[in-house]
Coordinates of C-alpha atoms in Angstrom, one line a residue:
X1 CA -9.1 3.2 -16.2
X2 CA -7.1 5.5 -18.5
X3 CA -4.1 3.2 -18.6
X4 CA -6.4 0.1 -19.1
X5 CA -8.0 1.9 -22.1
X6 CA -4.6 3.0 -23.6
X7 CA -3.1 -0.5 -23.0
X8 CA -6.0 -2.4 -24.6
X9 CA -7.0 -4.0 -21.4
X10 CA -10.5 -2.5 -21.1
X11 CA -12.8 -1.6 -24.0
X12 CA -14.4 1.9 -24.0
X13 CA -18.1 2.1 -23.8
X14 CA -18.1 5.1 -26.2
X15 CA -15.5 6.7 -28.5
X16 CA -12.3 5.4 -29.9
X17 CA -8.7 4.9 -28.6
X18 CA -6.1 5.9 -31.2
X19 CA -2.6 4.6 -30.7
X20 CA 0.0 5.5 -33.3
X21 CA -2.8 6.3 -35.7
X22 CA -4.8 3.1 -35.2
X23 CA -8.1 2.5 -33.4
X24 CA -6.9 -0.4 -31.3
X25 CA -10.5 -1.4 -30.5
X26 CA -11.1 -2.4 -34.1
X27 CA -8.7 -5.2 -33.4
X28 CA -10.0 -8.7 -32.7
X29 CA -9.1 -10.1 -29.2
X30 CA -6.1 -12.0 -30.6
X31 CA -4.8 -8.9 -32.4
X32 CA -5.3 -6.8 -29.2
X33 CA -3.3 -9.4 -27.2
X34 CA -0.5 -9.2 -29.8
X35 CA -0.6 -5.3 -29.6
X36 CA -0.2 -5.4 -25.8
X37 CA 2.5 -8.0 -26.0
X38 CA 4.6 -6.3 -28.7
X39 CA 3.9 -2.6 -28.4
X40 CA 2.9 -1.8 -24.8
X41 CA 5.0 -1.9 -21.7
X42 CA 3.3 -1.6 -18.3
X43 CA 5.1 -0.2 -15.2
X44 CA 3.1 -0.7 -12.0
X45 CA 3.3 1.2 -8.7
X46 CA 3.8 -2.1 -6.8
X47 CA 6.4 -3.4 -9.4
X48 CA 4.7 -6.8 -9.8
X49 CA 8.0 -8.7 -10.0
X50 CA 7.7 -12.5 -9.5
X51 CA 9.2 -13.1 -6.0
X52 CA 10.8 -16.5 -6.8
X53 CA 12.4 -15.3 -10.1
X54 CA 15.7 -13.4 -10.3
X55 CA 15.7 -9.8 -11.6
X56 CA 17.1 -11.2 -14.9
X57 CA 14.3 -13.8 -15.2
X58 CA 11.6 -11.2 -14.4
X59 CA 13.0 -8.9 -17.1
X60 CA 13.2 -11.6 -19.7
X61 CA 9.8 -13.1 -19.0
X62 CA 7.7 -11.0 -21.5
X63 CA 10.4 -11.6 -24.2
X64 CA 10.1 -15.4 -23.8
X65 CA 6.3 -15.2 -24.2
X66 CA 6.9 -14.0 -27.8
X67 CA 7.5 -17.6 -28.9
X68 CA 10.4 -19.9 -29.8
X69 CA 11.0 -18.6 -33.3
X70 CA 11.1 -14.9 -32.2
X71 CA 13.3 -15.7 -29.2
X72 CA 15.8 -17.6 -31.4
X73 CA 16.0 -14.8 -34.0
X74 CA 16.3 -11.9 -31.5
X75 CA 18.0 -13.3 -28.4
X76 CA 21.6 -12.3 -29.2
X77 CA 20.9 -8.7 -30.2
X78 CA 18.5 -8.3 -27.2
X79 CA 21.1 -9.6 -24.7
X80 CA 23.4 -6.7 -25.5
X81 CA 20.5 -4.1 -25.4
X82 CA 19.3 -5.4 -22.0
X83 CA 22.9 -5.2 -20.7
X84 CA 23.2 -1.6 -21.8
X85 CA 19.8 -0.7 -20.3
X86 CA 20.6 -2.4 -17.0
X87 CA 23.9 -0.4 -16.9
X88 CA 22.0 2.8 -17.6
X89 CA 19.5 2.0 -14.9
X90 CA 22.2 1.0 -12.4
X91 CA 21.0 -2.5 -11.8
X92 CA 23.4 -4.6 -13.8
X93 CA 25.0 -5.9 -10.6
X94 CA 21.5 -7.0 -9.3
X95 CA 20.5 -9.2 -12.2
X96 CA 21.0 -12.5 -10.2
X97 CA 19.3 -11.1 -7.1
X98 CA 15.7 -11.9 -6.1
X99 CA 13.3 -8.9 -5.8
X100 CA 13.3 -9.3 -2.0
X101 CA 17.0 -8.4 -2.0
X102 CA 16.4 -5.0 -3.8
X103 CA 15.5 -1.5 -2.7
X104 CA 12.2 -0.1 -3.9
X105 CA 14.0 2.1 -6.5
X106 CA 15.9 -0.9 -7.8
X107 CA 12.7 -2.9 -8.1
X108 CA 11.1 -0.1 -10.0
X109 CA 14.0 0.1 -12.4
X110 CA 13.8 -3.6 -13.0
X111 CA 10.1 -3.2 -13.7
X112 CA 10.8 -0.4 -16.2
X113 CA 13.4 -2.6 -17.9
X114 CA 10.9 -5.5 -18.0
X115 CA 8.4 -3.2 -19.7
X116 CA 10.9 -2.3 -22.3
X117 CA 12.1 -5.8 -23.1
X118 CA 9.9 -6.1 -26.2
X119 CA 10.8 -2.6 -27.5
X120 CA 7.5 -1.1 -26.4
X121 CA 6.5 2.0 -28.3
X122 CA 4.1 2.9 -25.5
X123 CA 5.2 2.8 -21.9
X124 CA 2.2 3.1 -19.4
X125 CA 3.3 3.9 -15.9
X126 CA 0.9 3.8 -12.9
X127 CA 2.3 5.9 -10.1
X128 CA 5.9 4.8 -10.8
X129 CA 7.2 6.8 -7.9
X130 CA 4.3 6.2 -5.5
X131 CA 6.2 3.7 -3.3
X132 CA 9.6 5.4 -3.4
X133 CA 11.4 8.0 -1.4
X134 CA 12.1 11.4 -2.9
X135 CA 15.6 10.6 -4.3
X136 CA 14.6 7.2 -5.7
X137 CA 11.5 8.8 -7.3
X138 CA 13.6 11.5 -8.9
X139 CA 16.0 8.8 -10.3
X140 CA 13.1 6.8 -11.7
X141 CA 11.7 9.9 -13.5
X142 CA 15.2 10.8 -14.9
X143 CA 15.4 7.2 -16.2
X144 CA 11.9 7.4 -17.8
X145 CA 12.9 10.6 -19.6
X146 CA 16.2 9.0 -20.8
X147 CA 14.4 5.9 -21.9
X148 CA 11.8 8.0 -23.8
X149 CA 14.6 9.6 -25.8
X150 CA 16.9 6.6 -26.3
X151 CA 14.1 4.0 -27.0
X152 CA 12.0 6.5 -29.0
X153 CA 8.8 5.6 -27.2
X154 CA 5.9 7.4 -25.7
X155 CA 5.6 7.5 -21.9
X156 CA 2.3 8.0 -20.2
X157 CA 2.6 8.5 -16.4
X158 CA -0.4 8.6 -14.2
X159 CA 0.4 10.4 -10.9
X160 CA -1.0 12.4 -8.1
X161 CA 2.5 13.8 -7.4
X162 CA 2.8 17.4 -8.7
X163 CA 6.6 17.2 -8.8
X164 CA 6.3 14.1 -11.1
X165 CA 3.7 15.8 -13.3
X166 CA 5.9 18.9 -13.5
X167 CA 8.7 16.8 -15.0
X168 CA 6.6 15.9 -18.0
X169 CA 6.8 17.5 -21.5
X170 CA 3.0 17.7 -21.5
X171 CA 0.4 17.5 -18.8
X172 CA -3.1 16.3 -19.3
X173 CA -5.4 16.3 -16.2
X174 CA -8.6 14.3 -15.7
X175 CA -10.9 15.9 -13.2
X176 CA -14.4 14.6 -12.6
X177 CA -14.2 12.5 -15.8
X178 CA -13.2 15.4 -18.0
X179 CA -9.9 15.8 -19.8
X180 CA -8.1 19.1 -19.4
X181 CA -4.8 19.9 -21.2
X182 CA -2.4 22.3 -19.6

């Protein structure tokens, strides 16, 4: 629910949701869709990669949804950025592979890169290490911290894993519907 509210997927029954100083629920539906498409990246526990598309095609899909004019203007500069991010994440040699040919950690790194393709300023991660072994989970958290610094974006991670929570700069807990800051 928290990620859906922050990402503009569900509307709150009460209160406001402020993202970068704006109440996103004052937007009309079309503006809210544009907000999600351009400013929010979602990383899911189960990766949600399209099985019949290569890693590269999965990563570029949200970019292509921006429209022909945008793609034409930005494609050259974004190709270099995606190549650098793929190198940083250790998946540049997997770009032509199908998701079924990747490890869980590699799929999660591809999902993170897909979430960043449109230069998201808000990265929402739902249990990003939940399906990974300890080492892969540590690597994904290291990458998320590096991405936050290099891409200058906010990263919100929802987790039940205390080790993942401990790697955060700030911890906010929700218990019985109440928010508690640590």
